[in-house]
Coordinates of C-alpha atoms and ligand atoms in Angstrom, one line a residue:
M1 CA 0.0 0.0 0.0
K2 CA 1.2 3.5 -0.8
A3 CA 0.9 6.4 1.6
L4 CA 1.5 10.0 0.5
V5 CA 2.3 12.1 3.6
L6 CA 1.9 15.8 3.0
G7 CA 3.8 17.7 5.7
G8 CA 5.8 14.6 6.6
D9 CA 8.9 16.6 7.7
G10 CA 7.0 18.2 10.7
F11 CA 6.6 17.4 14.3
C12 CA 3.6 15.0 13.9
G13 CA 4.3 14.1 10.2
W14 CA 7.9 12.8 10.7
P15 CA 7.1 10.1 13.4
S16 CA 3.9 9.2 11.6
S17 CA 5.7 8.7 8.3
L18 CA 8.2 6.4 10.1
H19 CA 5.4 4.5 11.8
L20 CA 3.6 4.0 8.4
A21 CA 6.9 2.8 6.8
A22 CA 7.7 0.5 9.7
N23 CA 4.2 -1.1 9.1
G24 CA 4.9 -1.9 5.5
Y25 CA 3.7 1.2 3.7
E26 CA 5.6 2.6 0.8
V27 CA 5.8 6.2 2.0
L28 CA 6.4 9.4 0.0
I29 CA 6.8 12.5 2.1
V30 CA 5.8 15.8 0.3
D31 CA 6.9 18.9 2.2
N32 CA 8.1 22.5 1.3
L33 CA 10.2 22.6 4.5
S34 CA 8.4 25.9 5.5
R35 CA 8.3 24.9 9.1
R36 CA 12.1 24.9 9.3
L37 CA 12.2 28.3 7.6
I38 CA 9.6 29.9 9.8
S39 CA 11.6 28.7 12.8
E40 CA 14.7 30.4 11.7
K41 CA 12.8 33.6 10.6
I42 CA 10.6 34.2 13.7
S43 CA 12.2 32.5 16.6
T44 CA 14.6 29.6 17.0
P45 CA 15.3 26.1 15.6
S46 CA 14.0 23.0 17.2
L47 CA 15.6 22.3 20.6
T48 CA 16.6 18.9 19.3
P49 CA 19.1 19.0 16.5
I50 CA 16.9 17.6 13.7
R51 CA 18.8 16.5 10.6
S52 CA 18.4 17.7 7.1
I53 CA 15.6 16.0 5.2
E54 CA 18.2 14.2 3.1
R55 CA 19.9 12.7 6.1
R56 CA 16.6 11.9 7.7
I57 CA 15.5 9.9 4.7
E58 CA 18.9 8.1 4.4
A59 CA 18.5 7.0 8.0
A60 CA 14.8 6.1 7.6
Q61 CA 15.7 3.6 4.8
K62 CA 16.6 1.2 7.6
I63 CA 13.0 1.4 8.9
G64 CA 11.2 0.9 5.6
N65 CA 10.5 2.2 2.1
I66 CA 10.4 6.0 2.5
R67 CA 11.2 8.8 0.1
F68 CA 10.9 12.6 -0.1
A69 CA 9.7 15.1 -2.7
Y70 CA 10.0 18.9 -2.3
C71 CA 6.7 20.6 -3.2
D72 CA 4.6 23.5 -1.9
I73 CA 1.1 22.1 -2.2
A74 CA -0.5 25.5 -2.0
K75 CA 1.7 27.4 -4.4
D76 CA 2.8 24.8 -6.9
P77 CA -0.3 22.8 -8.0
G78 CA 1.4 21.8 -11.2
K79 CA 4.2 19.9 -9.4
F80 CA 1.8 18.6 -6.9
K81 CA -0.3 17.2 -9.7
E82 CA 2.7 15.5 -11.2
I83 CA 3.5 13.9 -7.8
L84 CA -0.1 12.6 -7.5
V85 CA -0.1 11.2 -11.0
N86 CA 3.2 9.4 -10.6
F87 CA 2.7 8.1 -7.1
Q88 CA -0.9 6.8 -7.3
A89 CA -1.5 6.8 -3.5
D90 CA -3.8 4.5 -1.7
I91 CA -3.8 6.8 1.3
V92 CA -3.0 10.5 1.6
V93 CA -2.3 11.8 5.1
H94 CA -2.5 15.6 5.1
F95 CA -0.4 17.4 7.8
A96 CA 0.8 20.2 5.5
E97 CA -0.6 23.3 7.1
Q98 CA 0.6 26.3 9.2
R99 CA -0.4 25.0 12.6
S100 CA 0.3 27.6 15.2
A101 CA -2.6 29.5 16.6
P102 CA -0.4 32.2 18.1
Y103 CA 1.6 32.6 14.9
S104 CA -1.7 33.0 12.9
M105 CA -2.6 35.9 15.3
L106 CA 0.7 37.8 15.1
G107 CA -0.5 40.2 12.4
D108 CA -1.8 40.9 8.9
A109 CA 0.9 38.9 7.0
E110 CA 0.6 35.9 9.3
R111 CA -3.3 35.8 9.1
K112 CA -3.1 36.0 5.3
Y113 CA -0.4 33.4 5.0
T114 CA -2.2 30.9 7.3
V115 CA -5.5 31.2 5.4
D116 CA -3.9 31.1 1.9
N117 CA -1.6 28.2 2.8
N118 CA -4.0 26.0 4.6
I119 CA -7.2 26.5 2.6
T120 CA -5.5 26.5 -0.8
G121 CA -3.4 23.4 0.0
T122 CA -6.5 21.5 1.1
N123 CA -8.5 22.5 -1.9
N124 CA -5.6 21.8 -4.3
L125 CA -5.4 18.3 -3.0
F126 CA -9.1 17.5 -3.5
S127 CA -9.5 19.4 -6.7
T128 CA -6.5 17.7 -8.3
L129 CA -7.6 14.3 -7.2
T130 CA -11.1 15.0 -8.6
E131 CA -9.5 16.0 -11.9
L132 CA -7.3 12.8 -12.0
N133 CA -10.3 10.6 -10.9
Q134 CA -8.2 9.3 -8.0
R135 CA -10.0 8.4 -4.8
P136 CA -7.4 7.5 -2.1
H137 CA -8.6 7.5 1.5
V138 CA -7.6 11.0 2.7
V139 CA -6.8 11.4 6.4
H140 CA -6.7 15.1 7.4
L141 CA -5.2 16.4 10.6
G142 CA -7.8 18.7 12.1
T143 CA -8.0 20.0 15.7
M144 CA -10.2 19.8 18.7
G145 CA -10.2 23.6 18.5
V146 CA -12.8 23.6 15.8
Y147 CA -15.4 22.7 18.4
G148 CA -14.5 25.6 20.8
Y149 CA -13.8 24.5 24.3
N150 CA -17.0 24.2 26.2
D151 CA -19.6 21.6 27.2
A152 CA -22.7 23.6 26.1
F153 CA -23.9 20.4 24.3
G154 CA -22.5 18.0 26.8
E155 CA -19.6 15.6 26.0
I156 CA -18.2 16.6 22.6
P157 CA -19.1 13.9 20.1
E158 CA -17.1 12.9 17.0
G159 CA -18.0 15.6 14.5
Y160 CA -21.8 15.3 14.5
L161 CA -24.5 16.2 17.0
N162 CA -27.9 14.5 17.3
I163 CA -30.6 17.2 17.9
T164 CA -34.3 17.6 17.9
V165 CA -35.4 20.6 15.8
K166 CA -37.7 22.7 18.0
Q167 CA -39.9 23.9 15.1
T168 CA -40.6 20.5 13.6
Q169 CA -39.8 18.1 16.5
K170 CA -37.8 16.1 14.0
D171 CA -34.6 14.3 15.1
V172 CA -31.7 15.1 12.9
T173 CA -27.9 14.7 12.9
I174 CA -26.0 17.9 12.1
P175 CA -22.3 18.7 11.9
Y176 CA -21.2 19.9 15.3
P177 CA -21.3 23.8 15.4
V178 CA -17.9 25.2 14.9
N179 CA -16.5 27.8 17.2
P180 CA -12.8 28.6 16.3
G181 CA -10.7 30.6 18.7
S182 CA -8.0 31.8 16.3
I183 CA -7.3 32.3 12.6
Y184 CA -5.5 28.9 12.5
H185 CA -8.5 27.2 14.1
M186 CA -10.8 29.0 11.6
T187 CA -8.8 27.4 8.7
K188 CA -9.5 24.0 10.2
C189 CA -13.2 24.7 10.2
L190 CA -13.0 25.8 6.6
D191 CA -11.0 22.7 5.7
H192 CA -13.8 20.6 7.2
T193 CA -16.4 22.4 5.1
I194 CA -14.3 21.9 2.0
M195 CA -13.9 18.2 2.7
Q196 CA -17.7 17.7 3.4
F197 CA -18.4 19.1 0.0
Y198 CA -15.9 16.9 -1.8
A199 CA -17.2 13.9 0.0
K200 CA -20.8 14.7 -0.8
N201 CA -20.3 15.7 -4.4
W202 CA -17.5 13.4 -5.6
G203 CA -17.7 10.5 -3.2
F204 CA -14.3 10.8 -1.4
Q205 CA -13.5 8.7 1.6
I206 CA -12.2 11.2 4.1
T207 CA -11.3 11.0 7.8
D208 CA -10.8 14.2 9.7
L209 CA -8.8 13.7 12.9
H210 CA -9.8 16.3 15.4
Q211 CA -6.5 16.1 17.3
G212 CA -5.8 17.4 20.8
I213 CA -2.6 19.2 21.8
V214 CA 0.4 17.0 21.1
W215 CA 3.1 16.6 23.8
G216 CA 6.3 14.6 24.0
T217 CA 8.9 14.4 21.3
D218 CA 10.3 10.9 20.8
T219 CA 8.5 7.8 19.6
D220 CA 9.8 4.2 19.8
I221 CA 11.3 4.7 16.3
T222 CA 12.7 8.3 16.5
S223 CA 14.6 7.4 19.6
T224 CA 16.5 4.5 17.9
D225 CA 18.8 6.8 15.9
E226 CA 20.0 10.4 16.4
D227 CA 19.4 10.9 12.6
L228 CA 15.7 10.2 13.1
I229 CA 15.3 12.6 16.0
N230 CA 12.0 14.5 16.1
R231 CA 11.6 18.2 16.4
F232 CA 10.9 19.9 19.7
D233 CA 9.5 23.4 19.9
Y234 CA 9.4 25.4 23.1
D235 CA 9.0 29.0 21.8
G236 CA 6.0 31.2 22.5
E237 CA 4.5 30.6 19.1
Y238 CA 5.1 27.0 18.1
G239 CA 5.8 25.2 21.4
T240 CA 2.8 23.3 22.6
V241 CA 1.7 24.0 26.2
L242 CA 2.9 20.9 28.0
N243 CA 6.2 20.8 26.2
R244 CA 6.8 24.5 27.0
L245 CA 6.0 24.0 30.7
V246 CA 8.4 21.0 30.9
V247 CA 11.2 23.1 29.3
Q248 CA 10.5 26.0 31.6
S249 CA 10.5 23.8 34.7
Q250 CA 13.8 22.2 33.7
V251 CA 15.7 25.5 33.0
G252 CA 14.5 27.5 36.0
Y253 CA 12.2 29.8 34.0
P254 CA 8.9 30.4 35.9
M255 CA 6.2 28.4 34.2
T256 CA 4.0 30.7 32.1
V257 CA 0.4 30.0 32.9
Y258 CA -2.1 32.4 31.4
G259 CA -4.9 33.8 33.6
T260 CA -6.0 31.3 36.2
G261 CA -4.7 28.4 34.2
G262 CA -8.3 27.1 34.2
Q263 CA -8.4 26.4 30.5
S264 CA -9.3 22.7 30.0
R265 CA -7.7 21.2 26.9
A266 CA -7.4 17.7 25.3
F267 CA -4.0 16.2 25.0
I268 CA -2.3 13.3 23.2
H269 CA 1.3 12.0 23.2
I270 CA 3.3 12.1 20.0
Q271 CA 3.6 8.3 20.0
D272 CA -0.2 8.0 20.0
T273 CA -0.4 10.5 17.1
A274 CA 1.6 8.1 15.0
R275 CA -0.4 5.1 16.1
C276 CA -3.8 6.8 15.6
V277 CA -2.9 8.0 12.1
L278 CA -2.1 4.4 11.1
L279 CA -5.4 3.1 12.7
A280 CA -7.4 5.8 10.9
A281 CA -5.7 5.2 7.6
E282 CA -6.6 1.5 7.8
N283 CA -10.2 2.2 8.6
P284 CA -11.8 4.4 6.0
P285 CA -15.4 5.4 6.4
E286 CA -18.0 3.0 5.0
E287 CA -20.2 5.9 3.9
S288 CA -18.3 8.1 1.4
S289 CA -20.9 10.9 1.3
R290 CA -19.9 12.4 4.7
V291 CA -16.6 12.9 6.4
Q292 CA -15.7 10.5 9.2
V293 CA -14.5 12.3 12.3
F294 CA -12.4 10.9 15.1
N295 CA -11.5 12.9 18.2
Q296 CA -7.8 12.0 18.4
I297 CA -7.2 12.7 22.1
S298 CA -6.2 10.8 25.2
E299 CA -7.2 12.9 28.1
V300 CA -8.4 16.3 29.2
H301 CA -6.5 18.5 31.8
T302 CA -6.4 22.1 32.8
V303 CA -3.2 24.1 32.2
R304 CA -3.2 24.7 35.9
H305 CA -3.2 21.0 36.7
L306 CA -0.2 20.4 34.3
A307 CA 1.8 23.2 35.9
Q308 CA 1.0 21.9 39.4
M309 CA 2.1 18.4 38.4
L310 CA 5.4 19.7 37.1
H311 CA 5.8 21.9 40.2
D312 CA 5.3 18.8 42.4
Q313 CA 7.9 16.9 40.3
T314 CA 10.6 19.6 40.0
G315 CA 9.8 22.3 42.5
A316 CA 9.6 24.8 39.6
E317 CA 7.8 28.1 40.2
I318 CA 4.5 28.9 38.5
A319 CA 4.1 32.5 37.1
Y320 CA 0.4 33.3 36.5
Q321 CA 0.3 36.0 33.8
D322 CA -2.4 38.2 32.3
N323 CA -4.0 36.1 29.6
P324 CA -2.9 37.5 26.2
R325 CA -5.8 35.6 24.5
R326 CA -9.5 36.3 24.2
E327 CA -10.9 33.1 25.9
P328 CA -12.9 32.2 28.9
A329 CA -10.8 32.1 32.1
E330 CA -12.1 28.7 33.0
N331 CA -14.0 26.0 31.0
N332 CA -15.4 22.5 31.4
L333 CA -14.5 20.1 28.6
R334 CA -15.6 16.5 28.1
V335 CA -14.6 14.7 24.9
S336 CA -15.5 11.4 23.4
N337 CA -12.7 9.4 21.8
A338 CA -14.9 6.3 21.3
G339 CA -14.1 6.0 17.5
L340 CA -10.4 5.3 17.8
C341 CA -10.8 3.4 21.0
S342 CA -13.2 1.0 19.2
L343 CA -10.5 0.4 16.6
G344 CA -8.0 -0.6 19.4
F345 CA -6.5 2.7 20.5
E346 CA -5.1 2.5 24.0
P347 CA -4.1 6.0 25.1
I348 CA -0.8 6.8 26.7
T349 CA -1.6 9.1 29.6
L350 CA 0.3 11.6 31.7
A351 CA 0.2 9.0 34.5
D352 CA 2.5 6.9 32.4
N353 CA 5.2 9.4 33.5
L354 CA 6.6 10.2 30.1
T355 CA 7.3 13.8 31.1
K356 CA 10.5 12.3 32.6
D357 CA 11.5 11.4 29.1
I358 CA 11.0 15.0 27.9
L359 CA 12.9 16.3 30.9
A360 CA 15.8 14.0 29.9
T361 CA 15.7 15.3 26.3
V362 CA 15.5 18.9 27.5
S363 CA 18.5 18.4 29.8
K364 CA 20.5 16.8 27.0
Y365 CA 20.0 19.7 24.6
E366 CA 19.7 22.6 27.1
H367 CA 22.8 24.2 25.7
R368 CA 20.8 24.9 22.5
L369 CA 18.0 26.7 24.3
D370 CA 17.4 30.4 23.7
R371 CA 15.5 31.9 26.7
S372 CA 14.6 35.0 24.8
V373 CA 12.0 33.2 22.7
I374 CA 10.1 31.5 25.5
D375 CA 7.5 34.2 25.9
S376 CA 4.7 34.4 23.3
R377 CA 4.5 37.7 21.3
A378 CA 0.9 37.1 20.1
R379 CA -1.9 39.0 21.7
W380 CA -5.6 38.7 20.8
Ligands
LIG1 N1 1.1 19.8 17.0 C1 -0.1 19.8 17.6 O1 -0.2 19.9 18.8 C2 -1.3 19.6 16.7 C3 -2.5 19.5 17.4 C4 -3.7 19.3 16.6 C5 -3.6 19.3 15.2 N2 -2.3 19.4 14.6 C6 -2.3 19.3 13.2 O2 -1.4 18.4 12.7 C7 -0.7 18.8 11.5 C8 0.8 18.7 11.7 O3 1.1 19.5 12.8 P1 2.6 19.6 13.3 O4 2.6 20.0 14.7 O5 3.4 18.4 12.8 O6 3.1 20.9 12.5 P2 4.5 21.2 11.8 O7 4.5 22.7 11.4 O8 5.6 20.7 12.6 O9 4.4 20.4 10.4 C9 3.7 20.8 9.3 C10 4.5 20.4 8.1 O10 3.8 20.8 6.9 C11 4.7 21.5 6.0 N3 3.9 22.4 5.2 C12 3.2 23.4 5.6 N4 2.6 24.0 4.6 C13 3.0 23.3 3.5 C14 2.7 23.5 2.1 N5 2.0 24.5 1.6 N6 3.2 22.6 1.2 C15 4.0 21.5 1.7 N7 4.3 21.4 3.0 C16 3.8 22.3 3.9 C17 5.7 22.1 7.0 O11 7.0 22.4 6.3 C18 5.9 21.1 8.1 O12 6.9 20.2 7.9 C19 -1.2 20.2 11.3 O13 -2.2 20.3 10.3 C20 -1.8 20.6 12.6 O14 -2.8 21.6 12.4 C21 -1.2 19.5 15.3

């Protein structure tokens, strides 16, 4: 089976590509390496010394059949089409988007870039596949942030809500109402609408993975060889919250908790991202007229709880700061992850103590850390 991995050089894409290759897939990574460039332009490179894509691919040959093609899927639809024609994918996994909410809120240029890149890339993929009459199963990485973070409708179901219409008393199933909290999250809502249309009109099999915030850095494969090492971001724009707090607790930087820290969010470990992507890829929706949604999450915690846990482990100080974001100070969140669990997903949880692994990684590469990029510059 052939898997085309768009954005396979990134934080989630690289370990997921390796996991697919290790499980017998012929993998072609397509990436424009923009994440590496943005790092250098706005903040700092990955804390871990990730290798060039060429060196990564060379090392990955020991894991399985894996290659790389440089292409910007938003800006170069001609080259992208050539790749799709030549590769004839059975599965396309789509990670290739600008994925930072704070980055997307920095200013005019970042808002426009995020929308242009994410929406055009997704539409280019489906439009070209339509033109070529190819129908691979497309697995798209979405986010829990499309739902907003509240329990107004009870536990958040997987993409669809069963309701009774007041006026007609009819029971219907509707797409869960979207409620994005940033330009980045808005693009994921738009992606979802684009995919619903392509599924309905052209019969695509599509799975949208509404993923929680990813933590950790290594997987069982990336940890086997320094040349396969995964990226680790800790800066204010691209670092994900738990990874940032771990870095801060390790280097004696007061842990930055916004407001009361009462924001509840869903989390997943990077190893589970790779496993869930494979599970999802192997289980396309039976019904092709609507997008299958899985909430790709392991557990829900408040930011305050995470900081307190690290304080208890390391003694690090917590610095409550004015919240730079427009969001409720506290929220309740309950999320169903029944879909992936029914396929055999057994989540890694924080109780599994993997923060110790991250602490070890941070300590190993602490000499590369730039403290000046820890605070976020985005305000909204
Ligand atoms: N990291 C998280 O916590 C998280 C949580 C939920 C969802 N997601 C989603 O998972 C996906 C991957 O996230 P990540 O953390 O690995 O991000 P990342 O920035 O590390 O990886 C994205 C990759 O896509 C590439 N890319 C971006 N635009 C491209 C384009 N136009 N053409 C070709 N390649 C392009 C980048 O160079 C990068 O290698 C994203 O879509 C993101 O929204 C991530």
